[in-house]
CSV table of C-alpha atoms and ligand atoms in Angstrom, one decimal:
chain,number,residue,atom,x,y,z
A,13,MET,CA,112.4,54.9,137.8
A,14,THR,CA,114.8,56.3,135.2
A,15,GLN,CA,117.4,58.2,136.5
A,16,PRO,CA,116.6,62.2,136.8
A,17,SER,CA,117.7,64.3,134.0
A,18,PRO,CA,120.2,66.9,133.9
A,19,ILE,CA,118.2,70.4,133.8
A,20,ALA,CA,117.9,73.5,132.0
A,21,ALA,CA,115.7,76.1,132.2
A,22,VAL,CA,113.8,78.2,128.8
A,23,VAL,CA,112.4,81.5,130.5
A,24,LEU,CA,110.4,83.2,128.2
A,25,CYS,CA,110.8,87.0,128.8
A,26,ALA,CA,110.4,88.5,125.0
A,27,GLY,CA,107.2,90.1,125.2
A,28,LEU,CA,106.3,94.0,125.4
A,29,GLY,CA,102.8,93.9,127.8
A,30,LYS,CA,100.7,95.9,125.9
A,31,ARG,CA,97.8,96.1,129.0
A,32,MET,CA,100.6,97.3,131.5
A,33,ASN,CA,100.5,100.8,129.5
A,34,SER,CA,103.9,101.0,130.3
A,35,SER,CA,107.3,102.6,128.0
A,36,ARG,CA,109.0,99.6,129.9
A,37,ALA,CA,108.9,96.1,128.9
A,38,LYS,CA,106.6,94.1,131.3
A,39,VAL,CA,109.1,91.7,132.6
A,40,LEU,CA,111.6,95.2,134.1
A,41,HIS,CA,108.8,95.8,136.2
A,42,PRO,CA,110.1,95.4,139.9
A,43,ILE,CA,108.5,93.2,142.3
A,44,LEU,CA,110.0,94.3,145.5
A,45,GLY,CA,113.7,95.4,144.6
A,46,ARG,CA,114.1,92.7,141.4
A,47,PRO,CA,112.6,93.2,138.1
A,48,LEU,CA,109.7,90.8,137.7
A,49,ALA,CA,111.4,87.6,135.7
A,50,TRP,CA,114.1,87.4,138.3
A,51,TYR,CA,111.5,85.7,140.1
A,52,PRO,CA,111.2,82.8,137.6
A,53,ILE,CA,114.8,82.6,137.0
A,54,ASN,CA,115.8,82.1,140.4
A,55,THR,CA,113.4,79.4,141.1
A,56,ALA,CA,114.7,77.7,138.0
A,57,PHE,CA,118.5,78.0,140.1
A,58,GLU,CA,117.0,77.1,143.1
A,59,LEU,CA,115.7,73.5,141.3
A,60,GLY,CA,119.1,73.4,140.2
A,61,ALA,CA,118.8,74.0,136.9
A,62,GLN,CA,122.5,74.2,135.2
A,63,GLN,CA,121.4,76.4,132.8
A,64,VAL,CA,119.4,79.0,132.7
A,65,VAL,CA,118.5,80.7,129.2
A,66,ALA,CA,116.5,84.0,129.3
A,67,VAL,CA,114.8,84.7,125.9
A,68,VAL,CA,114.6,87.9,125.3
A,69,GLY,CA,112.8,90.3,122.7
A,70,HIS,CA,111.4,93.8,123.3
A,71,GLN,CA,114.1,95.9,124.9
A,72,ALA,CA,116.3,93.6,124.8
A,73,ASP,CA,119.1,95.4,125.7
A,74,GLU,CA,117.2,96.5,129.3
A,75,VAL,CA,115.9,93.2,130.0
A,76,LYS,CA,119.7,91.8,129.8
A,77,ALA,CA,121.2,94.7,132.5
A,78,ALA,CA,117.9,93.7,134.8
A,79,LEU,CA,119.0,90.3,135.0
A,80,THR,CA,122.8,90.1,135.0
A,81,GLY,CA,124.1,89.1,138.5
A,82,GLY,CA,121.0,88.8,141.8
A,83,PHE,CA,121.4,84.9,141.0
A,84,ALA,CA,124.1,84.0,143.8
A,85,GLY,CA,126.9,83.8,142.0
A,86,GLN,CA,125.0,81.7,138.9
A,87,THR,CA,124.6,83.4,135.4
A,88,VAL,CA,121.9,83.9,133.5
A,89,GLN,CA,122.5,82.9,129.3
A,90,PHE,CA,120.4,85.3,127.1
A,91,ALA,CA,119.4,84.1,123.7
A,92,LEU,CA,117.2,86.8,121.5
A,93,GLN,CA,114.4,86.3,119.7
A,94,ALA,CA,114.0,89.2,117.2
A,95,GLN,CA,110.0,89.2,116.2
A,96,GLN,CA,107.9,87.4,118.6
A,97,ARG,CA,106.3,85.0,116.5
A,98,GLY,CA,104.9,83.1,119.1
A,99,THR,CA,105.3,80.8,122.0
A,100,GLY,CA,107.4,77.8,120.3
A,101,ASP,CA,109.6,80.6,118.7
A,102,ALA,CA,110.8,82.2,121.4
A,103,VAL,CA,111.5,78.4,122.7
A,104,ASN,CA,113.8,78.0,119.6
A,105,ALA,CA,115.3,80.7,120.1
A,106,ALA,CA,117.5,79.1,123.4
A,107,ARG,CA,118.1,75.9,120.9
A,108,GLY,CA,121.4,77.9,119.9
A,109,ALA,CA,122.3,78.3,124.0
A,110,LEU,CA,121.3,74.6,124.7
A,111,THR,CA,123.7,73.1,121.9
A,112,GLY,CA,124.9,70.1,123.2
A,113,PHE,CA,122.7,70.0,126.4
A,114,THR,CA,120.5,66.2,126.2
A,115,GLY,CA,118.4,66.4,129.6
A,116,ALA,CA,115.3,67.8,130.4
A,117,VAL,CA,114.1,71.3,129.5
A,118,LEU,CA,112.0,73.1,132.1
A,119,ILE,CA,110.2,75.9,130.3
A,120,LEU,CA,108.9,79.0,132.1
A,121,TYR,CA,107.6,82.4,131.1
A,122,GLY,CA,109.4,85.9,132.7
A,123,ASP,CA,105.2,87.0,133.8
A,124,VAL,CA,104.8,84.1,136.0
A,125,PRO,CA,106.4,84.9,139.4
A,126,LEU,CA,104.8,82.9,141.6
A,127,LEU,CA,105.7,79.1,140.9
A,128,THR,CA,107.3,77.0,143.5
A,129,VAL,CA,110.6,75.0,143.6
A,130,GLU,CA,108.0,72.3,145.4
A,131,THR,CA,105.5,72.3,142.7
A,132,LEU,CA,108.3,72.5,139.8
A,133,LYS,CA,109.6,69.4,141.9
A,134,ARG,CA,106.1,67.6,141.2
A,135,LEU,CA,106.4,68.0,137.8
A,136,LEU,CA,110.2,66.9,137.9
A,137,ALA,CA,108.9,63.9,139.3
A,138,ALA,CA,105.8,63.0,137.2
A,139,TYR,CA,108.4,63.5,134.5
A,140,ASP,CA,109.7,60.0,132.9
A,141,PRO,CA,111.0,59.8,129.5
A,142,ALA,CA,110.9,56.4,129.3
A,143,LYS,CA,107.2,56.6,129.2
A,144,GLY,CA,107.1,60.1,127.3
A,145,PRO,CA,108.7,63.3,126.2
A,146,LEU,CA,106.7,65.8,128.1
A,147,ALA,CA,104.7,66.8,131.8
A,148,MET,CA,102.6,70.2,132.0
A,149,ILE,CA,101.1,71.9,134.3
A,150,THR,CA,97.1,72.3,134.2
A,151,CYS,CA,94.7,74.7,136.3
A,152,ARG,CA,91.0,74.3,137.3
A,153,LEU,CA,89.7,77.8,136.8
A,154,ALA,CA,86.0,78.7,137.5
A,155,ASP,CA,87.0,81.5,134.2
A,156,PRO,CA,88.9,80.2,131.9
A,157,THR,CA,88.3,82.5,128.9
A,158,GLY,CA,92.1,83.0,127.7
A,159,TYR,CA,93.6,80.2,128.4
A,160,GLY,CA,94.4,77.6,126.1
A,161,ARG,CA,92.3,74.4,127.3
A,162,VAL,CA,93.7,70.5,127.9
A,163,LEU,CA,91.8,68.1,125.6
A,164,ARG,CA,91.7,64.1,127.3
A,165,GLY,CA,90.3,61.8,124.8
A,166,SER,CA,89.3,58.1,126.0
A,167,GLY,CA,90.9,57.0,129.1
A,168,HIS,CA,91.4,60.8,130.5
A,169,VAL,CA,94.6,60.5,128.4
A,170,VAL,CA,96.0,64.1,127.4
A,171,GLU,CA,95.8,64.3,123.5
A,172,GLY,CA,96.7,68.2,123.0
A,173,ILE,CA,96.0,71.6,124.0
A,174,VAL,CA,93.6,73.9,122.1
A,175,GLU,CA,94.3,77.8,122.2
A,176,HIS,CA,91.1,79.9,123.7
A,177,LYS,CA,91.4,81.8,119.8
A,178,ASP,CA,90.9,78.2,118.0
A,179,ALA,CA,89.0,76.7,120.7
A,180,THR,CA,85.4,75.5,119.2
A,181,ALA,CA,82.2,76.1,121.5
A,182,GLU,CA,82.1,72.6,123.1
A,183,GLN,CA,85.8,73.1,123.6
A,184,LYS,CA,85.5,76.6,125.7
A,185,LEU,CA,83.5,74.6,128.5
A,186,ILE,CA,86.4,73.1,129.8
A,187,ALA,CA,87.4,74.2,132.2
A,188,GLU,CA,91.0,72.2,132.8
A,189,VAL,CA,93.7,74.8,130.9
A,190,ASN,CA,96.9,75.0,130.3
A,191,ALA,CA,99.3,77.0,133.3
A,192,GLY,CA,101.9,77.6,130.2
A,193,ILE,CA,104.9,75.3,131.6
A,194,TYR,CA,106.0,72.2,130.7
A,195,VAL,CA,109.6,70.1,131.1
A,196,VAL,CA,110.4,68.3,127.7
A,197,ASP,CA,113.3,65.6,126.7
A,198,ALA,CA,115.2,68.6,124.9
A,199,LYS,CA,116.1,65.8,121.7
A,200,PHE,CA,112.3,65.7,121.2
A,201,LEU,CA,111.7,69.9,122.0
A,202,TRP,CA,114.0,70.7,118.9
A,203,GLY,CA,112.1,68.3,116.6
A,204,ALA,CA,108.9,68.9,117.5
A,205,LEU,CA,109.5,72.9,117.2
A,206,GLU,CA,111.4,72.7,113.7
A,207,ARG,CA,107.3,70.7,113.1
A,208,LEU,CA,105.6,73.4,114.4
A,209,THR,CA,103.3,75.8,111.7
A,210,PRO,CA,101.6,78.9,112.0
A,211,GLN,CA,97.8,77.9,110.9
A,212,ASN,CA,96.0,78.8,113.6
A,213,ALA,CA,94.0,81.1,114.3
A,214,GLN,CA,97.0,83.8,115.4
A,215,GLY,CA,99.0,82.8,112.9
A,216,GLU,CA,102.0,81.9,115.5
A,217,LEU,CA,104.3,79.5,116.2
A,218,TYR,CA,102.2,78.1,119.0
A,219,LEU,CA,104.7,75.8,121.7
A,220,THR,CA,101.8,74.2,122.6
A,221,ASP,CA,101.2,72.5,119.3
A,222,ILE,CA,104.3,70.2,120.9
A,223,VAL,CA,102.1,69.1,123.6
A,224,ALA,CA,99.6,66.9,120.4
A,225,GLN,CA,103.4,65.7,119.6
A,226,ALA,CA,104.2,65.0,122.9
A,227,ALA,CA,101.1,62.6,123.0
A,228,LYS,CA,101.7,60.9,119.9
A,229,VAL,CA,105.0,59.3,120.8
A,230,GLY,CA,104.0,59.0,124.8
A,231,THR,CA,102.2,59.7,127.9
A,232,VAL,CA,102.3,63.0,128.3
A,233,ALA,CA,102.4,63.4,132.5
A,234,VAL,CA,100.1,66.2,133.9
A,235,ILE,CA,99.9,68.2,137.4
A,236,GLU,CA,97.4,70.0,138.8
A,237,ALA,CA,98.9,73.5,140.6
A,238,PRO,CA,97.3,76.0,142.3
A,239,ALA,CA,96.2,78.9,141.0
A,240,GLU,CA,97.5,80.9,142.9
A,241,GLU,CA,101.1,79.9,141.7
A,242,THR,CA,101.0,79.5,137.7
A,243,ALA,CA,98.7,83.4,137.7
A,244,GLY,CA,101.0,85.5,135.2
A,245,VAL,CA,101.1,89.4,135.1
A,246,ASN,CA,99.1,91.3,132.5
A,247,ASP,CA,98.9,94.6,133.7
A,248,ARG,CA,99.2,96.6,136.8
A,249,ALA,CA,97.2,95.6,138.9
A,250,GLU,CA,98.1,91.6,138.9
A,251,LEU,CA,101.7,93.2,139.2
A,252,ALA,CA,100.6,94.5,142.3
A,253,ASP,CA,98.6,91.1,143.3
A,254,ARG,CA,101.6,89.4,142.8
A,255,ALA,CA,103.5,91.5,144.8
A,256,GLU,CA,101.5,91.0,147.5
A,257,VAL,CA,102.2,87.3,147.7
A,258,ILE,CA,105.6,87.6,147.1
A,259,ARG,CA,105.9,90.0,150.5
A,260,ALA,CA,104.0,87.9,152.5
A,261,ARG,CA,106.4,84.6,151.3
A,262,ILE,CA,109.8,87.1,152.3
A,263,ASN,CA,108.2,87.9,155.4
A,264,LEU,CA,107.0,84.8,156.4
A,265,ARG,CA,110.7,83.3,155.5
A,266,HIS,CA,112.1,86.5,157.5
A,267,MET,CA,109.4,85.3,160.9
A,268,ARG,CA,110.4,81.5,160.2
A,269,ALA,CA,114.0,82.6,161.0
A,270,GLY,CA,113.8,84.4,163.8
A,271,VAL,CA,113.3,88.0,163.2
A,272,THR,CA,110.2,89.6,164.8
A,273,LEU,CA,107.8,91.0,162.5
A,274,THR,CA,105.3,93.8,164.9
A,275,HIS,CA,103.3,94.2,161.7
A,276,PRO,CA,103.8,92.1,158.7
A,277,ALA,CA,100.8,93.3,157.1
A,278,SER,CA,102.9,96.9,156.7
A,279,THR,CA,106.3,95.6,156.9
A,280,PHE,CA,108.2,96.0,153.3
A,281,ILE,CA,111.7,93.9,153.0
A,282,ASP,CA,113.0,93.3,149.5
A,283,ALA,CA,114.1,90.1,148.5
A,284,ALA,CA,117.7,90.4,147.9
A,285,VAL,CA,117.5,91.8,152.0
A,286,GLU,CA,118.9,89.7,154.6
A,287,ILE,CA,118.0,90.5,158.4
A,288,GLY,CA,119.9,88.4,161.8
A,289,PRO,CA,118.0,86.5,164.1
A,290,GLU,CA,116.4,88.4,167.0
A,291,THR,CA,116.0,91.6,165.4
A,292,THR,CA,112.8,93.6,165.3
A,293,LEU,CA,111.3,95.5,162.5
A,294,GLY,CA,108.5,97.5,164.1
A,295,PRO,CA,105.2,98.7,162.2
A,296,ASN,CA,105.4,100.2,158.0
A,297,VAL,CA,109.6,99.6,157.9
A,298,SER,CA,110.3,99.6,154.3
A,299,LEU,CA,113.8,97.6,153.7
A,300,GLN,CA,114.8,98.3,149.9
A,301,GLY,CA,117.5,97.0,148.2
A,302,ASP,CA,120.6,95.1,149.5
A,303,CYS,CA,120.0,96.2,152.9
A,304,GLU,CA,121.8,93.8,155.3
A,305,ILE,CA,120.6,94.4,159.3
A,306,GLY,CA,122.5,92.2,161.8
A,307,ALA,CA,121.3,90.2,164.7
A,308,ASN,CA,119.8,92.2,167.8
A,309,ALA,CA,118.7,94.7,166.0
A,310,THR,CA,115.4,97.2,165.8
A,311,ILE,CA,114.3,99.1,163.4
A,312,GLY,CA,111.5,101.3,164.3
A,313,GLN,CA,108.3,102.3,162.9
A,314,GLY,CA,108.0,103.4,159.6
A,315,SER,CA,111.4,103.8,159.0
A,316,VAL,CA,112.9,103.6,156.0
A,317,LEU,CA,116.4,101.9,154.7
A,318,MET,CA,118.2,102.0,151.3
A,319,HIS,CA,121.2,99.9,149.9
A,320,THR,CA,122.3,100.3,154.7
A,321,THR,CA,124.0,98.1,156.8
A,322,VAL,CA,122.7,97.7,160.5
A,323,GLY,CA,125.2,96.4,163.0
A,324,ASP,CA,124.4,94.0,165.8
A,325,HIS,CA,122.3,95.4,168.8
A,326,SER,CA,121.5,98.9,166.6
A,327,GLU,CA,118.7,100.7,166.9
A,328,VAL,CA,117.2,102.6,164.3
A,329,LYS,CA,114.4,104.5,166.1
A,330,PRO,CA,111.6,105.7,164.3
A,331,TYR,CA,110.5,107.5,161.2
A,332,SER,CA,114.7,108.1,160.6
A,333,VAL,CA,115.6,107.2,155.9
A,334,LEU,CA,118.8,105.5,155.8
A,335,GLU,CA,120.7,105.8,152.2
A,336,GLU,CA,123.6,103.7,151.3
A,337,ALA,CA,124.9,104.1,154.6
A,338,VAL,CA,127.0,101.3,157.3
A,339,VAL,CA,125.7,101.3,160.5
A,340,GLY,CA,128.1,100.1,163.1
A,341,PRO,CA,126.9,97.8,165.8
A,342,LYS,CA,125.5,99.5,169.1
A,343,CYS,CA,124.9,102.3,167.6
A,344,HIS,CA,121.6,104.6,168.0
A,345,VAL,CA,120.0,106.3,165.1
A,346,GLY,CA,116.8,108.6,165.4
A,347,PRO,CA,114.1,109.1,165.4
A,348,PHE,CA,113.3,111.7,163.1
A,349,ALA,CA,117.3,111.0,161.1
A,350,ARG,CA,118.3,111.4,157.9
A,351,LEU,CA,121.7,109.3,157.1
A,352,ARG,CA,122.8,110.5,153.2
A,353,PRO,CA,125.3,108.3,150.6
A,354,GLY,CA,128.5,107.3,152.2
A,355,THR,CA,127.8,107.5,156.1
A,356,VAL,CA,129.7,105.4,158.3
A,357,LEU,CA,128.7,105.5,161.8
A,358,GLU,CA,131.2,103.0,163.6
A,359,GLU,CA,130.4,101.2,166.8
A,360,GLY,CA,128.5,102.8,169.4
A,361,VAL,CA,128.0,106.1,167.6
A,362,HIS,CA,124.9,107.9,168.9
A,363,VAL,CA,122.8,110.2,166.0
A,364,GLY,CA,119.7,111.9,167.2
A,365,ASN,CA,117.0,113.2,165.9
A,366,PHE,CA,116.9,115.9,163.1
A,367,VAL,CA,120.2,114.9,162.5
A,368,GLU,CA,121.5,115.0,158.9
A,369,THR,CA,124.8,112.9,157.3
A,370,LYS,CA,126.1,112.7,154.2
A,371,LYS,CA,129.8,111.1,153.2
A,372,ALA,CA,130.8,111.4,156.7
A,373,ARG,CA,132.6,109.3,158.6
A,374,LEU,CA,131.5,109.5,163.1
A,375,ARG,CA,134.1,107.3,164.5
A,376,LYS,CA,133.6,104.7,167.6
A,377,GLY,CA,131.2,106.4,170.2
A,378,THR,CA,130.6,109.8,168.6
A,379,LYS,CA,127.9,111.4,169.8
A,380,ALA,CA,125.6,114.1,167.1
A,381,GLY,CA,122.1,114.3,169.4
A,382,HIS,CA,120.1,117.1,167.3
A,383,LEU,CA,119.8,119.2,164.8
A,384,SER,CA,122.9,118.9,162.7
A,385,TYR,CA,124.3,119.1,159.3
A,386,LEU,CA,127.6,116.6,159.2
A,387,GLY,CA,128.2,116.6,155.1
A,388,ASP,CA,132.0,115.9,153.6
A,389,ALA,CA,133.3,114.5,156.6
A,390,ASP,CA,135.6,112.6,159.1
A,391,ILE,CA,134.4,113.2,162.7
A,392,GLY,CA,136.9,110.9,165.2
A,393,ALA,CA,136.1,109.2,169.0
A,394,GLY,CA,134.4,109.7,171.2
A,395,CYS,CA,133.4,113.4,169.8
A,396,ASN,CA,130.5,115.5,171.3
A,397,ILE,CA,128.6,117.3,168.6
A,398,GLY,CA,126.6,120.1,169.6
A,399,ALA,CA,122.9,120.7,168.9
A,400,GLY,CA,122.7,122.7,165.6
A,401,THR,CA,126.4,122.1,164.0
A,402,ILE,CA,126.9,122.4,160.1
A,403,THR,CA,129.3,121.3,158.3
A,404,CYS,CA,129.6,124.4,155.8
A,405,ASN,CA,131.0,121.7,153.0
A,406,TYR,CA,129.6,123.5,150.2
A,407,ASP,CA,131.5,127.4,148.2
A,408,GLY,CA,129.4,127.1,145.9
A,409,VAL,CA,131.5,125.6,143.6
A,410,ASN,CA,133.6,122.8,145.2
A,411,LYS,CA,132.8,120.7,147.9
A,412,HIS,CA,135.4,120.9,151.3
A,413,GLU,CA,136.3,118.4,153.5
A,414,THR,CA,135.7,118.7,157.6
A,415,VAL,CA,138.3,116.6,159.8
A,416,LEU,CA,137.8,116.1,163.2
A,417,GLY,CA,140.5,114.7,165.7
A,418,ALA,CA,139.4,112.2,168.4
A,419,GLY,CA,137.5,113.4,171.4
A,420,VAL,CA,136.8,116.7,170.3
A,421,PHE,CA,133.9,118.9,171.7
A,422,ILE,CA,132.2,121.4,169.2
A,423,GLY,CA,129.6,123.4,171.3
A,424,SER,CA,125.6,123.9,169.9
A,425,ASP,CA,125.5,126.1,167.1
A,426,THR,CA,128.8,126.3,165.8
A,427,GLN,CA,129.6,126.7,162.2
A,428,LEU,CA,132.6,124.5,161.1
A,429,VAL,CA,134.1,126.6,157.3
A,430,ALA,CA,135.4,124.0,155.6
A,431,PRO,CA,138.1,122.6,154.7
A,432,VAL,CA,138.9,123.0,158.1
A,433,ARG,CA,140.9,120.9,160.5
A,434,VAL,CA,140.2,120.5,164.3
A,435,GLY,CA,143.1,119.1,166.4
A,436,ASP,CA,142.4,115.9,168.8
A,437,GLY,CA,140.7,116.8,172.0
A,438,ALA,CA,139.7,120.6,170.9
A,439,PHE,CA,137.3,122.5,172.0
A,440,ILE,CA,135.0,124.9,169.9
A,441,GLY,CA,132.8,127.5,171.9
A,442,ALA,CA,128.7,127.7,171.3
A,443,GLY,CA,128.0,129.7,168.5
A,444,SER,CA,131.4,129.8,166.8
A,445,THR,CA,131.9,130.1,163.1
A,446,ILE,CA,135.2,128.2,162.4
A,447,THR,CA,136.9,129.3,159.1
A,448,GLU,CA,140.5,128.4,160.4
A,449,ASP,CA,142.0,125.1,161.5
A,450,VAL,CA,142.5,124.8,165.6
A,451,PRO,CA,145.0,122.7,167.3
A,452,ALA,CA,145.2,119.8,169.0
A,453,GLY,CA,144.1,120.0,172.8
A,454,ALA,CA,143.1,124.0,171.9
A,455,LEU,CA,139.7,126.2,172.9
A,456,SER,CA,138.6,128.1,169.8
A,457,ILE,CA,135.5,130.5,170.4
A,458,SER,CA,134.5,132.9,167.5
A,459,ARG,CA,131.3,134.7,168.6
A,460,THR,CA,131.3,138.2,169.6
A,461,PRO,CA,132.3,138.7,173.7
A,462,GLN,CA,129.2,139.3,176.0
A,463,THR,CA,128.5,142.6,177.2
A,464,ILE,CA,126.1,144.0,179.9
A,465,LYS,CA,124.4,146.9,180.2
A,466,GLU,CA,123.0,147.8,183.6
A,467,GLY,CA,119.4,149.4,183.9
A,468,TRP,CA,119.3,149.3,180.0
A,469,ALA,CA,115.7,147.9,179.3
A,470,GLU,CA,114.1,150.3,181.8
A,471,ARG,CA,115.7,153.2,180.0
A,472,ARG,CA,114.8,152.1,177.3
A,473,ARG,CA,110.9,151.7,178.1
A,474,LYS,CA,110.8,155.2,179.0
A,475,VAL,CA,112.2,156.3,175.3
A,476,LEU,CA,109.7,154.9,173.8
A,477,ALA,CA,106.9,155.8,175.8
A,478,GLY,CA,108.1,159.6,175.6
A,479,LEU,CA,107.5,159.0,171.4
A,480,LYS,CA,104.8,157.1,171.5
A,481,GLN,CA,101.4,159.2,170.1
A,482,ASP,CA,97.6,158.9,171.1
B,34,UD1,C1,99.8,80.7,126.6
B,34,UD1,C2,99.8,79.5,126.3
B,34,UD1,C3,98.5,78.8,126.6
B,34,UD1,C4,98.0,79.3,128.2
B,34,UD1,C5,99.4,79.9,128.7
B,34,UD1,C6,99.1,80.6,130.4
B,34,UD1,C7,100.9,79.3,123.4
B,34,UD1,C8,100.1,79.4,121.9
B,34,UD1,N1,99.4,79.1,124.3
B,34,UD1,O1,99.2,81.7,126.2
B,34,UD1,O2,97.7,77.6,126.3
B,34,UD1,O3,97.4,78.9,128.5
B,34,UD1,O4,99.7,80.7,127.7
B,34,UD1,O5,99.5,81.7,130.2
B,34,UD1,O6,101.6,79.2,124.4
B,34,UD1,N2,106.3,85.3,124.4
B,34,UD1,C9,108.1,85.8,123.8
B,34,UD1,N3,107.8,85.1,122.4
B,34,UD1,C10,106.4,85.3,121.7
B,34,UD1,C11,105.4,85.0,122.5
B,34,UD1,C12,104.6,84.6,123.6
B,34,UD1,O7,109.1,85.9,124.7
B,34,UD1,O8,106.7,85.3,120.6
B,34,UD1,C13,106.4,85.6,125.8
B,34,UD1,C14,105.7,86.6,126.8
B,34,UD1,O9,106.8,87.5,126.6
B,34,UD1,C15,104.9,86.2,127.7
B,34,UD1,C16,104.3,83.9,127.9
B,34,UD1,O10,105.5,83.8,126.4
B,34,UD1,O11,105.6,86.1,128.3
B,34,UD1,C17,103.7,83.8,127.2
B,34,UD1,O12,103.2,84.5,126.0
B,34,UD1,P1,101.6,84.9,125.4
B,34,UD1,O13,101.2,85.2,124.4
B,34,UD1,O14,101.4,85.5,126.8
B,34,UD1,O15,100.9,83.2,125.5
B,34,UD1,P2,99.1,83.1,126.2
B,34,UD1,O16,98.5,84.0,124.8
B,34,UD1,O17,98.8,83.9,127.1
B,35,CA,CA1,100.0,85.3,128.4
């Protein structure tokens, strides 16, 4: 056993991906809130790679932007492959970024998202630079069409790879294919890449040709991996298939960590989401972006949360939609609530059905139970917001703020015409249109005083009967 080598990873992300039929580079297509290429890069970091270089080409700026950040504080380096002249040329583009690196270079594809850390650890365990400078992953496929075939000589020793387009009819019968994942000694790699030539059916610099070179100076180590893990993405149908596997893995991880999913088959949890233990997600829940859900919380059936935080012991009842909202602990939201960006619910707030909030802070213990719009509002602690309360925050040009003190009681069907302030403990009578500030402790009521006309209905009926034409 030799000492384990330090690892750097090169992830090939330069291709366009013609079969996606997309104006967007293939590696940018999202799976559970992350671009496709995030997955292999993240796996390389999890494996312990000290440097990860993504080789970009098509839409390089967009790809770089999408892959900057999101790796638990670790930074991806980028190398540009200006022209796609083959996988060998692509790896060579990373050479400058790895100047001075002398360990093992792991080569991954940006469009192969399902490889696990466990499989890569097996590959690294098989790699022994004292015996040979290269280890690779192969798979056995019922239909190997399109893949490079593994050529083995006497004693089953790997001698090289032949691409499908260059293979003879006999070689095409070989079921063992090249997964395209290798670990290679850095010094050997750069030398081997210099010796590549485009004398092949596609006129490309094939990375696969370094395998024959490695076979000349040592033994090529091989591990077999399940075909599920090495499957790439070529079109949108494959993207959906890989996403399905990733979704199931994410769900499993959360269930193992103590989250109850009542119906995992319909639960969508993005890769970045964090969920505390003893929390329950109902059927058809979708948690998108960087949601953070606390412990002992419940997210009810059909709710969709985007970039939202939910505190411990809070309940989001079914069919609520929350976007860029912060829900504190012990809150009750929904059913059918809509919390829009900038909503902050402090501890113990209740927001009920058909309540919409936007840029609104509801302080501790406040209740808005039914049918309201609360926008650009700062609402004090312990307020009661009656059914049908509307903050009229928009004058047609600008947005204005509504500020309520603590313990304010807003009667049902009230319009608060902003900018407007209501002081601590004030009461607003039901059906009021409040256009002026209300001082603390006051009652404000703006509706027309009620009048009563005794016997009016009977008189009216008689008048109408007299007018009736047959
Ligand atoms: C490659 C292997 C093949 C293997 C298969 C497994 C070569 C020559 N062949 O074939 O033996 O069975 O993978 O999937 O390596 N890329 C670049 N720049 C380039 C060319 C490719 O970044 O100039 C990227 C692509 O975006 C893609 C990856 O490298 O992510 C693989 O390239 P692709 O052309 O799809 O190789 P295959 O023909 O699949
Ligand atoms: Ca491919």
